[in-house]
Amino acid sequence: MVQQIADKRDIDFVIWEQLEGESILKHDSFKEYNRKTCDMIITEARALAIKELLPTLAEGDKQGVRYEDGTVKVPDSFHRVYNLILEGEWNNLTVPPEMGGQGVPFFIGAASAEYFMGANYSLFVYATMGNGTARMIYLYGTPNQKKTYIPNIITSKWGGTMLLTEPQAGSDVGALTTTAVKNPDGTYTLSGNKIFITNGEHDLAENIIHPVLARIEGDPPGTKGISIFIVPKFFVNKDGSLGERNDIVCTGVEEKHGIHASATCSMTLGSKGKCIGYLLGEERQGMKIIFNMINSARMGTGLQALSNASAAYMLAVNYARERIQGKELQNMRDASAPSVPIIKHPDVRRNLLWMKSYVDGMHSFFYYMTMCMTKGIVAETEEERQYCADLFDLLTPVIKDYLAVKGYDVCVQAIQIFGGAGYTKDCPVEQYARDCKITSIFEGTSGIQAMDMLGRKLGRKNGTIYMNLIGEMQKTVAIAKNIEGMKDLSEKVESTVNRLGEVSLQIGKMAMAVDFKVAFAHSLPFLNVIGDTIMAWMLLWRAIVARPKLADGAKKRDFAFYDGQVKTAEFFIRTVLPEVMGRMDAIEAACPAAIEISDDGFGGL
Ligand SMILES: Cc1cc2nc3c(=O)[nH]c(=O)nc-3n(C[C@H](O)[C@H](O)[C@H](O)COP(=O)(O)OP(=O)(O)OC[C@H]3O[C@@H](n4cnc5c(N)ncnc54)[C@H](O)[C@@H]3O)c2cc1C
């Protein structure tokens, strides 16, 4: 049977062979899990995703969400499958047991989520978005707030959201104008308008708990003056039953390029002057608190893009094996020669291998991040925990944006493999491409991630965290150099890593000098070359795991898989890395034209 959504053999390879996930399972927090139980979880998640979620993907896209007088109806097919997700408790896999979740190791939860997101991102997120809302309440809420909201959000009986964006406050959240006025009973009355709110209103949950960013009257402008409030759609009575409706309403849903089945809502707070919110944490701590949700949402966005890319690649490679078109190159002039599957054509093979190299590299990178995240919590020493947590923090903008951008590129190339069929609505890769595009926009656009990388992350702890990243890459190169047949590839990766170190130093200095604007004009290409170098690192790492297994006489099926690892690394390192080196030269040359050109010089006036 052909693989769908994600190649299970590849996920197994990454988590068990490359990243040695079993070492994480030795920690006390995961004592109920071993490789076998983890494998069962992923296998069942995959079965549910393919059997139940995937068939709703195209229908959800076609039907979309329907706005009717303040309510939003999700596609009809979603209700039954949503309940299946809840019945199987797939909605809170990685939520810690102390919050009511199942405490599954993060890399196992991520592998399951990859299947669910690839099968139907919009549907899965209705069931899981509340986990982030609940986590903020868990970390900053009063005992009463925790008791009132967390249990029902974790079971997804109630939904959760995040309300940041306003028409004039998108990337610049500090420009928000939603206000909060303190009432004598300690609650706050809110008024304002939010836009683009995912799952702001829908008919899958009986209540929705909105964390809302707002400014308390009189507080300073900008992000420093922002507080965060819990605003329930329905008030909750003391006995836990639902009370009256709060004054927060959905005034419409967006018609979008992709993710048609995800409700993107405009929300009005306080049109009757009666929107009541409860302060979460301290006043003016809103940004610090919401970042708990944003950072995990950024990882989730990376996984969303990866799952789309992976699913699109699976479809493309399987189509290329079946679609008969044209003769093999050596038989081009022989009209009687048989026509062959398009996978036989050199250009199609190049394109497939290009896609595979990114999908594989992104897989490894994503699961590497899940390991850093987990080790940042459970590693034995404080030093090791800090080391891993720092790496995770450093790489958050890269995992978010590099995967978003490359994931989309892979989906677009998958359309190319399908030819004319790929451009039609009958073809699922067309939907994956549209659905994937949002990942470089929400949770902070590409430009915002690039600024974060250059302006904040690169120099953190005097650049030592970044140097640790370079050091991790060099460790893999050193191992590769000693493996038979890997010398040439490892030297090429080594040159790239060293070059990245030089370019980083140069752009980092420039970002703090008079030419800082020029540096920021190159910040996104800089984030991209970091991502490209990570791809080379991850693919080399895969190859050094695979190569000895080939030498040890892997079985026929495994042989093709491991050989595929070596060839993929070879392809990326020999054909893509030279381009990356060229882009590093361009960053170092720091062309100032984008800054120097006058506004009128852009034309179009
Ligand atoms: C489908 C969808 C779902 C969403 N879900 C939610 C949600 O649940 N909750 C929520 O609060 N919001 C949500 N959003 C909003 C989303 O986070 C914002 O759209 C996004 O942060 C960008 O803001 P903006 O659209 O106002 O674009 P703008 O901020 O106007 O940006 C426009 C362009 O300018 C660039 N730019 C802006 N400022 C800078 C700068 N200082 N430096 C460099 N470049 C800059 C950006 O990179 C972008 O390319 C959602 C949006 C969509 C489309």
XYZ file of C-alpha atoms and ligand atoms in Angstrom:
658
model
C 0.000 0.000 0.000
C 1.354 3.434 -0.880
C 2.067 5.857 1.923
C -0.340 8.704 2.505
C 0.175 12.043 4.282
C 3.609 11.143 5.666
C 6.027 8.300 5.068
C 5.809 6.204 8.248
C 9.165 4.574 7.511
C 10.708 8.013 7.421
C 9.120 9.137 10.690
C 10.354 5.920 12.347
C 13.835 6.507 10.959
C 13.985 10.072 12.246
C 12.646 9.535 15.742
C 14.233 6.169 16.539
C 17.337 5.859 14.380
C 18.511 9.406 13.783
C 17.419 11.155 16.981
C 17.414 8.088 19.243
C 14.074 8.904 20.845
C 14.319 5.930 23.167
C 16.849 7.809 25.273
C 14.161 10.434 26.032
C 11.710 7.733 27.089
C 14.043 6.749 29.920
C 13.019 9.861 31.798
C 10.639 9.386 34.738
C 7.943 11.560 33.146
C 7.617 9.026 30.332
C 7.925 5.801 32.282
C 4.589 4.547 30.939
C 5.928 4.701 27.389
C 8.291 2.519 25.440
C 9.019 2.273 21.740
C 6.217 -0.223 21.234
C 3.513 1.852 22.940
C 4.709 4.970 21.145
C 4.583 3.173 17.844
C 1.038 2.038 18.582
C -0.008 5.639 19.237
C 1.421 6.858 15.929
C -0.033 3.902 14.022
C -3.508 4.496 15.437
C -3.314 8.241 14.838
C -2.305 7.550 11.256
C -5.180 5.111 10.766
C -7.750 7.580 12.132
C -6.268 10.419 10.086
C -6.377 8.457 6.835
C -9.708 6.747 7.411
C -11.738 9.555 8.958
C -10.109 12.999 8.661
C -8.716 12.775 5.144
C -12.114 12.105 3.503
C -13.378 15.419 4.969
C -10.527 17.487 3.487
C -11.907 18.245 0.028
C -15.505 18.542 1.231
C -14.449 20.985 3.946
C -12.638 23.045 1.347
C -15.644 23.088 -0.971
C -18.324 23.778 1.612
C -16.254 26.083 3.822
C -17.676 27.729 6.927
C -21.035 29.481 6.828
C -21.806 32.656 8.752
C -25.428 32.981 9.842
C -26.480 35.873 12.044
C -23.645 35.768 14.583
C -23.134 32.020 14.379
C -20.683 30.025 12.301
C -21.418 26.568 10.943
C -18.489 24.300 10.155
C -18.712 21.878 7.195
C -21.334 19.172 7.844
C -18.855 16.300 7.740
C -16.800 17.763 10.578
C -19.182 17.020 13.467
C -18.914 13.241 13.488
C -15.138 13.217 12.985
C -14.628 15.926 15.633
C -16.368 13.622 18.092
C -14.137 10.738 17.057
C -11.075 12.875 17.789
C -12.466 13.685 21.220
C -13.537 10.109 21.976
C -10.013 8.883 21.235
C -8.589 11.802 23.289
C -6.383 12.772 20.354
C -7.021 16.420 21.218
C -4.788 16.579 24.307
C -2.064 14.005 23.692
C 0.913 16.091 24.796
C -0.874 18.146 27.457
C 0.728 17.308 30.835
C -1.322 15.022 33.119
C -1.440 17.730 35.818
C -3.495 19.782 33.356
C -5.725 16.844 32.498
C -3.929 15.698 29.359
C -2.120 12.504 28.604
C 1.521 13.549 28.839
C 2.594 11.701 25.718
C 6.210 12.587 24.804
C 6.174 15.605 22.567
C 7.829 13.921 19.584
C 5.176 11.201 19.607
C 2.358 13.746 19.886
C 3.950 15.669 17.030
C 4.118 12.581 14.804
C 0.419 11.957 15.463
C -0.405 15.616 14.860
C 1.524 15.511 11.593
C -0.922 12.893 10.320
C -3.958 14.778 11.623
C -2.812 18.118 10.223
C -1.902 16.580 6.871
C -5.332 14.906 6.771
C -7.309 18.024 7.672
C -5.575 20.896 9.447
C -8.709 23.026 9.777
C -10.681 20.264 11.478
C -7.895 19.172 13.808
C -7.264 22.702 15.048
C -10.873 23.135 16.231
C -10.067 20.321 18.667
C -6.595 21.430 19.760
C -6.308 25.212 19.718
C -7.684 25.439 23.252
C -4.614 23.641 24.625
C -2.625 26.868 24.268
C -5.403 28.888 25.919
C -5.539 26.404 28.802
C -1.777 26.462 29.229
C -1.766 30.233 29.755
C -4.529 29.886 32.341
C -2.600 27.040 33.984
C 0.557 29.155 34.225
C -0.975 32.505 35.195
C -4.559 31.954 36.299
C -6.007 32.103 39.810
C -7.038 28.771 41.392
C -10.647 29.618 40.569
C -9.879 30.434 36.918
C -7.986 27.148 36.555
C -10.853 25.168 38.071
C -13.485 26.978 36.010
C -11.911 26.770 32.576
C -9.097 24.252 32.188
C -10.938 20.894 32.485
C -13.540 21.708 29.838
C -11.003 23.256 27.475
C -8.681 20.251 27.727
C -11.496 17.859 26.837
C -12.433 20.261 23.987
C -15.964 20.474 25.309
C -15.121 24.180 25.157
C -12.986 25.790 22.491
C -10.100 28.208 22.949
C -8.749 31.039 20.796
C -6.376 33.991 20.896
C -7.487 37.539 20.163
C -4.618 39.819 19.256
C -5.157 41.239 15.777
C -7.124 44.418 15.034
C -7.505 46.239 11.710
C -4.694 48.696 12.578
C -2.715 46.258 14.751
C -1.393 43.221 12.892
C 2.371 42.722 13.058
C 2.438 45.718 15.383
C 0.327 44.286 18.204
C 1.308 47.277 20.354
C -0.988 49.480 18.225
C -4.128 47.755 19.524
C -6.985 49.935 20.758
C -9.288 47.455 22.518
C -9.810 48.916 25.968
C -10.570 47.541 29.389
C -12.120 49.476 32.261
C -11.920 48.094 35.781
C -15.239 47.491 37.557
C -15.768 47.742 41.330
C -16.075 43.917 41.556
C -12.589 43.438 40.074
C -13.813 42.380 36.617
C -13.164 44.522 33.522
C -15.495 45.834 30.848
C -13.939 45.480 27.395
C -14.699 47.208 24.119
C -13.087 46.923 20.723
C -12.903 45.025 17.445
C -10.689 42.080 16.621
C -10.184 40.587 13.167
C -8.862 37.349 11.671
C -9.626 35.309 14.788
C -9.225 31.587 14.171
C -12.154 29.588 15.591
C -13.608 32.767 17.133
C -17.072 31.277 16.627
C -18.230 27.802 15.563
C -20.773 25.110 16.335
C -18.470 22.319 17.499
C -18.110 23.376 21.138
C -20.750 24.571 23.606
C -18.604 27.429 24.911
C -15.516 29.300 23.663
C -12.936 30.844 25.980
C -11.209 33.858 24.441
C -7.907 35.208 25.749
C -8.092 38.866 24.681
C -5.298 41.428 24.537
C -6.490 44.881 25.568
C -5.208 48.055 27.175
C -6.535 49.105 30.547
C -7.644 52.717 30.385
C -4.749 55.005 31.222
C -2.035 52.387 30.644
C 0.930 53.366 28.438
C 0.908 52.941 24.640
C 2.773 50.128 22.897
C 3.263 46.558 24.055
C 4.212 47.594 27.602
C 0.672 48.715 28.314
C -1.063 45.538 27.177
C -2.939 43.220 29.557
C -4.658 39.917 28.859
C -8.209 38.956 29.822
C -10.230 35.770 29.835
C -13.461 36.515 27.971
C -15.858 33.538 27.876
C -18.535 33.389 25.187
C -20.947 32.154 27.875
C -20.398 33.034 31.517
C -19.835 30.048 33.771
C -21.992 29.707 36.890
C -20.509 28.741 40.256
C -21.707 25.145 39.800
C -19.905 24.953 36.445
C -23.062 25.202 34.313
C -23.281 27.737 31.501
C -24.833 31.094 32.306
C -25.750 34.125 30.218
C -24.167 35.050 26.921
C -21.267 37.533 27.218
C -21.219 40.598 24.969
C -18.688 39.256 22.443
C -20.043 38.445 18.993
C -18.790 37.256 15.667
C -19.713 39.767 12.968
C -18.471 37.834 9.959
C -16.037 35.296 8.540
C -13.357 35.795 5.898
C -13.524 34.257 2.409
C -9.976 33.028 2.024
C -7.353 31.703 -0.407
C -7.044 28.454 1.578
C -8.080 26.693 4.807
C -11.709 27.380 3.828
C -12.994 25.141 6.595
C -11.211 27.128 9.308
C -13.389 29.936 10.712
C -11.491 33.238 10.501
C -13.750 35.583 12.428
C -14.271 39.284 13.014
C -15.210 39.751 16.645
C -16.858 42.736 18.300
C -16.452 43.126 22.034
C -18.841 45.306 23.975
C -21.302 46.511 21.335
C -23.865 46.663 24.189
C -21.300 47.854 26.717
C -21.479 44.540 28.556
C -18.420 42.546 27.538
C -16.917 41.293 30.783
C -13.367 39.980 31.008
C -11.304 38.571 33.843
C -7.694 39.663 34.180
C -5.235 36.821 33.585
C -2.022 37.273 35.566
C -0.967 40.816 36.413
C -1.947 44.047 34.698
C 0.367 44.986 31.775
C 1.815 41.460 31.579
C -0.265 40.576 28.510
C 2.573 40.194 26.009
C 4.683 38.041 28.308
C 1.714 35.760 28.941
C 0.488 35.484 25.332
C 4.011 34.539 24.204
C 3.529 31.205 25.963
C 0.841 30.494 23.418
C 2.534 32.187 20.469
C 5.795 30.223 20.765
C 4.064 26.855 20.761
C 1.746 28.091 17.999
C 4.876 28.902 15.953
C 6.083 25.321 16.318
C 2.580 24.189 15.368
C 2.677 26.388 12.277
C 5.969 24.800 11.223
C 4.372 21.379 11.632
C 1.318 22.492 9.684
C 3.526 23.498 6.727
C 5.581 20.330 6.985
C 2.458 18.160 7.069
C 1.114 19.873 3.930
C 4.455 19.488 2.155
C 4.837 15.892 3.207
C 1.302 14.999 2.087
C 1.800 16.810 -1.234
C 5.096 14.990 -1.803
C 3.532 11.596 -1.060
C 0.816 12.339 -3.617
C 3.332 13.577 -6.185
C 5.747 10.676 -5.919
C 2.943 8.130 -6.101
C 1.410 9.897 -9.095
C 4.813 9.929 -10.818
C 4.984 6.146 -10.415
C 1.574 5.712 -12.088
C 1.181 8.433 -14.688
C 2.265 7.041 -18.063
C 3.558 9.693 -20.409
C 6.354 9.797 -22.986
C 9.203 7.470 -23.771
C 12.399 7.063 -21.878
C 15.051 9.512 -23.084
C 17.107 6.840 -24.848
C 13.982 5.750 -26.807
C 12.745 9.229 -27.714
C 12.932 8.632 -31.469
C 11.464 5.129 -31.361
C 7.689 5.443 -31.897
C 7.217 1.783 -31.037
C 8.978 2.054 -27.656
C 6.642 1.742 -24.689
C 5.503 4.842 -22.854
C 6.742 4.943 -19.276
C 5.673 6.342 -15.903
C 6.879 9.928 -15.598
C 9.148 8.951 -12.675
C 11.495 7.639 -15.383
C 12.127 11.139 -16.793
C 15.300 12.852 -15.527
C 13.644 16.223 -14.923
C 10.796 14.639 -12.956
C 13.348 12.685 -10.882
C 15.246 15.909 -10.193
C 12.082 17.629 -9.061
C 11.028 14.701 -6.857
C 14.442 14.514 -5.259
C 14.413 18.269 -4.682
C 11.068 17.895 -2.868
C 12.238 14.828 -0.972
C 15.379 16.562 0.234
C 13.352 19.392 1.768
C 10.640 17.137 3.198
C 13.275 14.855 4.752
C 15.386 17.736 6.026
C 12.347 19.483 7.500
C 11.193 16.249 9.128
C 14.520 15.820 10.860
C 14.703 19.482 11.822
C 11.196 19.485 13.279
C 11.716 16.362 15.366
C 15.129 17.663 16.449
C 13.270 20.713 17.793
C 10.804 18.499 19.670
C 13.787 16.791 21.305
C 15.333 20.150 22.283
C 11.989 21.216 23.720
C 11.624 18.035 25.778
C 15.246 17.938 26.922
C 14.877 21.571 27.913
C 12.436 20.281 30.536
C 13.590 16.764 31.425
C 17.371 16.611 30.844
C 19.341 15.542 33.894
C 21.386 18.645 34.649
C 20.338 22.272 34.780
C 23.167 23.079 32.371
C 21.859 20.623 29.785
C 18.282 21.811 30.245
C 19.336 25.407 29.678
C 21.453 24.460 26.668
C 18.527 22.702 24.973
C 15.962 25.331 25.937
C 18.258 28.026 24.518
C 18.670 26.164 21.220
C 14.911 25.747 21.000
C 14.353 29.446 21.624
C 17.035 30.425 19.098
C 15.552 28.277 16.356
C 11.853 29.105 16.885
C 11.738 31.739 14.095
C 13.526 29.336 11.732
C 11.275 26.361 12.418
C 8.271 28.623 11.933
C 9.247 30.472 8.812
C 11.683 28.231 6.963
C 9.215 25.357 7.110
C 6.395 27.689 6.065
C 8.272 28.947 3.014
C 9.852 25.669 1.918
C 6.706 23.716 2.740
C 4.772 25.959 0.369
C 7.475 25.641 -2.315
C 7.228 21.853 -2.068
C 3.426 22.009 -2.488
C 3.863 24.204 -5.583
C 6.358 21.756 -7.093
C 3.923 18.915 -6.367
C 1.411 20.720 -8.628
C 4.087 20.693 -11.329
C 4.478 16.914 -11.071
C 0.740 16.498 -11.712
C 0.879 18.718 -14.815
C -2.551 19.998 -15.928
C -4.311 17.755 -13.416
C -2.393 19.528 -10.641
C -3.949 22.843 -11.636
C -7.502 21.539 -11.267
C -9.638 21.478 -8.165
C -9.917 17.695 -8.464
C -6.330 17.399 -7.382
C -5.578 17.538 -3.648
C -2.120 19.091 -4.132
C -3.804 22.263 -5.363
C -5.593 22.497 -2.004
C -2.439 21.722 -0.039
C -0.659 24.618 -1.772
C -3.499 27.041 -0.999
C -3.847 25.793 2.572
C -0.105 25.998 3.171
C 0.297 29.636 2.109
C -1.103 30.968 5.381
C 1.807 29.502 7.347
C 4.184 32.277 6.310
C 1.599 34.894 7.309
C -0.055 34.040 10.624
C 1.744 33.691 13.949
C 4.074 36.429 12.690
C 4.912 36.916 9.012
C 8.199 35.902 7.367
C 9.494 39.451 7.747
C 8.708 39.472 11.459
C 10.430 36.108 12.055
C 13.493 37.352 10.165
C 13.661 40.499 12.308
C 13.336 38.368 15.423
C 16.219 36.156 14.281
C 18.584 38.978 13.395
C 17.508 41.571 15.934
C 16.986 39.416 19.028
C 17.960 35.778 18.729
C 21.361 35.948 16.993
C 23.040 38.027 19.677
C 21.334 36.440 22.676
C 23.801 35.582 25.483
C 26.511 37.384 23.484
C 26.029 35.055 20.534
C 26.993 31.941 22.532
C 23.715 30.136 21.813
C 24.197 30.678 18.103
C 27.767 29.417 18.385
C 26.412 26.318 20.140
C 24.201 25.705 17.109
C 27.217 25.982 14.793
C 29.067 23.638 17.162
C 26.260 21.049 16.953
C 26.546 21.087 13.156
C 30.323 20.721 13.357
C 29.948 17.656 15.607
C 27.946 15.885 12.888
C 30.501 16.905 10.254
C 33.329 15.486 12.402
C 31.529 12.130 12.676
C 30.769 12.103 8.951
C 34.406 12.669 8.053
C 35.302 9.332 9.615
C 32.670 7.365 7.748
C 33.723 5.547 4.633
C 32.629 7.404 1.500
C 31.355 10.496 3.371
C 34.488 12.652 3.320
C 33.664 14.759 0.293
C 30.078 15.488 1.364
C 31.123 16.268 4.924
C 33.753 18.738 3.720
C 31.170 20.538 1.622
C 28.827 20.825 4.604
C 31.745 21.929 6.766
C 32.561 24.771 4.336
C 28.913 25.842 4.374
C 28.722 25.798 8.166
C 31.948 27.804 8.443
C 30.719 30.262 5.837
C 27.443 30.640 7.733
C 29.459 31.463 10.849
C 31.347 34.223 8.988
C 28.238 35.685 7.360
C 26.363 35.637 10.680
C 29.127 37.557 12.377
C 29.186 40.124 9.604
C 25.409 40.695 9.395
C 25.158 40.633 13.196
C 27.710 43.464 13.445
C 26.024 45.388 10.675
C 22.672 45.135 12.436
C 24.177 47.102 15.330
C 26.012 49.700 13.223
C 24.957 52.737 11.172
C 23.986 50.494 8.262
C 21.525 48.522 10.361
C 18.715 49.081 7.841
C 20.776 47.410 5.110
C 21.345 44.462 7.438
C 17.601 44.145 8.027
C 16.955 44.297 4.281
C 18.920 41.021 4.177
C 17.371 39.508 7.303
C 14.995 37.115 5.524
C 17.671 35.781 3.127
C 19.782 35.347 6.273
C 17.071 33.327 8.025
C 16.754 31.251 4.858
C 20.460 30.397 4.637
C 20.372 29.337 8.286
C 17.491 27.016 7.349
C 19.331 25.749 4.244
C 22.441 24.974 6.282
C 20.288 23.133 8.813
C 18.838 21.095 5.925
C 22.378 20.127 4.830
C 23.263 19.253 8.436
C 20.162 17.117 8.892
C 20.593 15.317 5.555
C 24.260 14.621 6.260
C 23.240 13.307 9.688
C 20.660 11.016 8.059
C 23.295 9.757 5.629
C 25.767 8.914 8.389
C 23.072 6.867 10.117
C 22.095 5.130 6.880
C 25.492 4.481 5.352
C 26.808 1.944 7.919
C 23.487 0.081 7.702
C 24.005 -0.282 3.970
C 27.517 -1.538 4.579
C 26.150 -4.055 7.117
C 23.908 -5.546 4.420
C 20.463 -4.028 5.013
C 17.457 -6.046 3.758
C 16.105 -5.290 0.256
C 13.355 -2.887 1.361
C 15.584 -1.204 3.899
C 18.378 -1.034 1.354
C 16.311 1.221 -0.928
C 15.345 3.388 2.045
C 18.884 3.815 3.376
C 20.350 4.252 -0.080
C 17.687 6.913 -0.628
C 19.047 8.745 2.418
C 22.555 8.817 1.038
C 21.421 9.891 -2.430
C 19.185 12.612 -1.004
C 22.072 14.042 1.019
C 24.308 13.846 -2.032
C 21.733 15.659 -4.195
C 21.133 18.481 -1.731
C 24.759 18.973 -0.813
C 26.032 18.894 -4.395
C 23.250 20.757 -6.194
C 21.453 23.003 -3.690
C 24.278 24.007 -1.347
C 26.277 25.804 -4.083
C 23.261 28.117 -4.541
C 23.172 28.640 -0.787
C 26.852 29.608 -0.802
C 26.035 32.144 -3.536
C 23.232 33.579 -1.433
C 25.599 33.877 1.515
C 27.982 35.864 -0.704
C 25.095 38.173 -1.580
C 24.210 38.690 2.086
C 27.828 39.479 2.918
C 28.056 41.911 -0.016
C 25.154 43.724 1.678
C 23.758 45.497 -1.349
C 22.088 48.680 -0.010
C 19.805 49.247 -3.051
C 16.605 48.235 -1.235
C 17.279 50.939 1.350
C 18.693 53.574 -0.987
C 15.963 53.473 -3.634
C 13.505 56.309 -3.063
C 9.881 55.434 -2.324
C 8.921 56.919 -5.707
C 11.698 54.905 -7.364
C 9.624 51.741 -6.905
C 7.442 53.018 -9.750
C 3.735 52.573 -10.234
C 2.954 56.223 -9.518
C -6.330 32.847 8.275
C -5.813 33.745 9.356
C -5.934 33.350 10.677
C -5.476 34.182 11.708
N -5.682 33.827 13.024
C -5.433 34.745 14.002
C -5.836 34.506 15.344
O -6.362 33.445 15.673
N -5.631 35.472 16.263
C -5.047 36.659 15.948
O -4.903 37.498 16.819
N -4.655 36.924 14.681
C -4.832 36.003 13.704
N -4.462 36.261 12.405
C -3.791 37.512 12.107
C -2.334 37.329 11.686
O -1.557 36.952 12.785
C -1.886 38.628 11.013
O -2.556 38.687 9.769
C -0.391 38.697 10.808
O 0.275 38.779 12.043
C 0.021 39.886 9.948
O -0.627 41.064 10.303
P -1.365 41.932 9.176
O -2.245 41.015 8.423
O -1.962 43.115 9.793
O -0.205 42.359 8.202
P 0.726 43.657 8.385
O 1.232 43.703 9.781
O 0.031 44.833 7.848
O 1.946 43.277 7.442
C 1.912 43.479 6.017
C 3.310 43.185 5.469
O 4.249 44.109 6.031
C 5.291 43.433 6.697
N 5.618 44.163 7.931
C 4.763 44.726 8.812
N 5.444 45.310 9.814
C 6.743 45.109 9.569
C 7.952 45.482 10.236
N 7.943 46.186 11.374
N 9.109 45.117 9.682
C 9.149 44.395 8.550
N 8.051 44.013 7.878
C 6.861 44.360 8.376
C 4.774 42.042 7.009
O 5.828 41.102 7.065
C 3.820 41.795 5.841
O 4.532 41.262 4.760
C -4.865 35.417 11.374
C -4.730 35.792 10.037
C -5.208 34.984 9.042
C -5.099 35.460 7.615
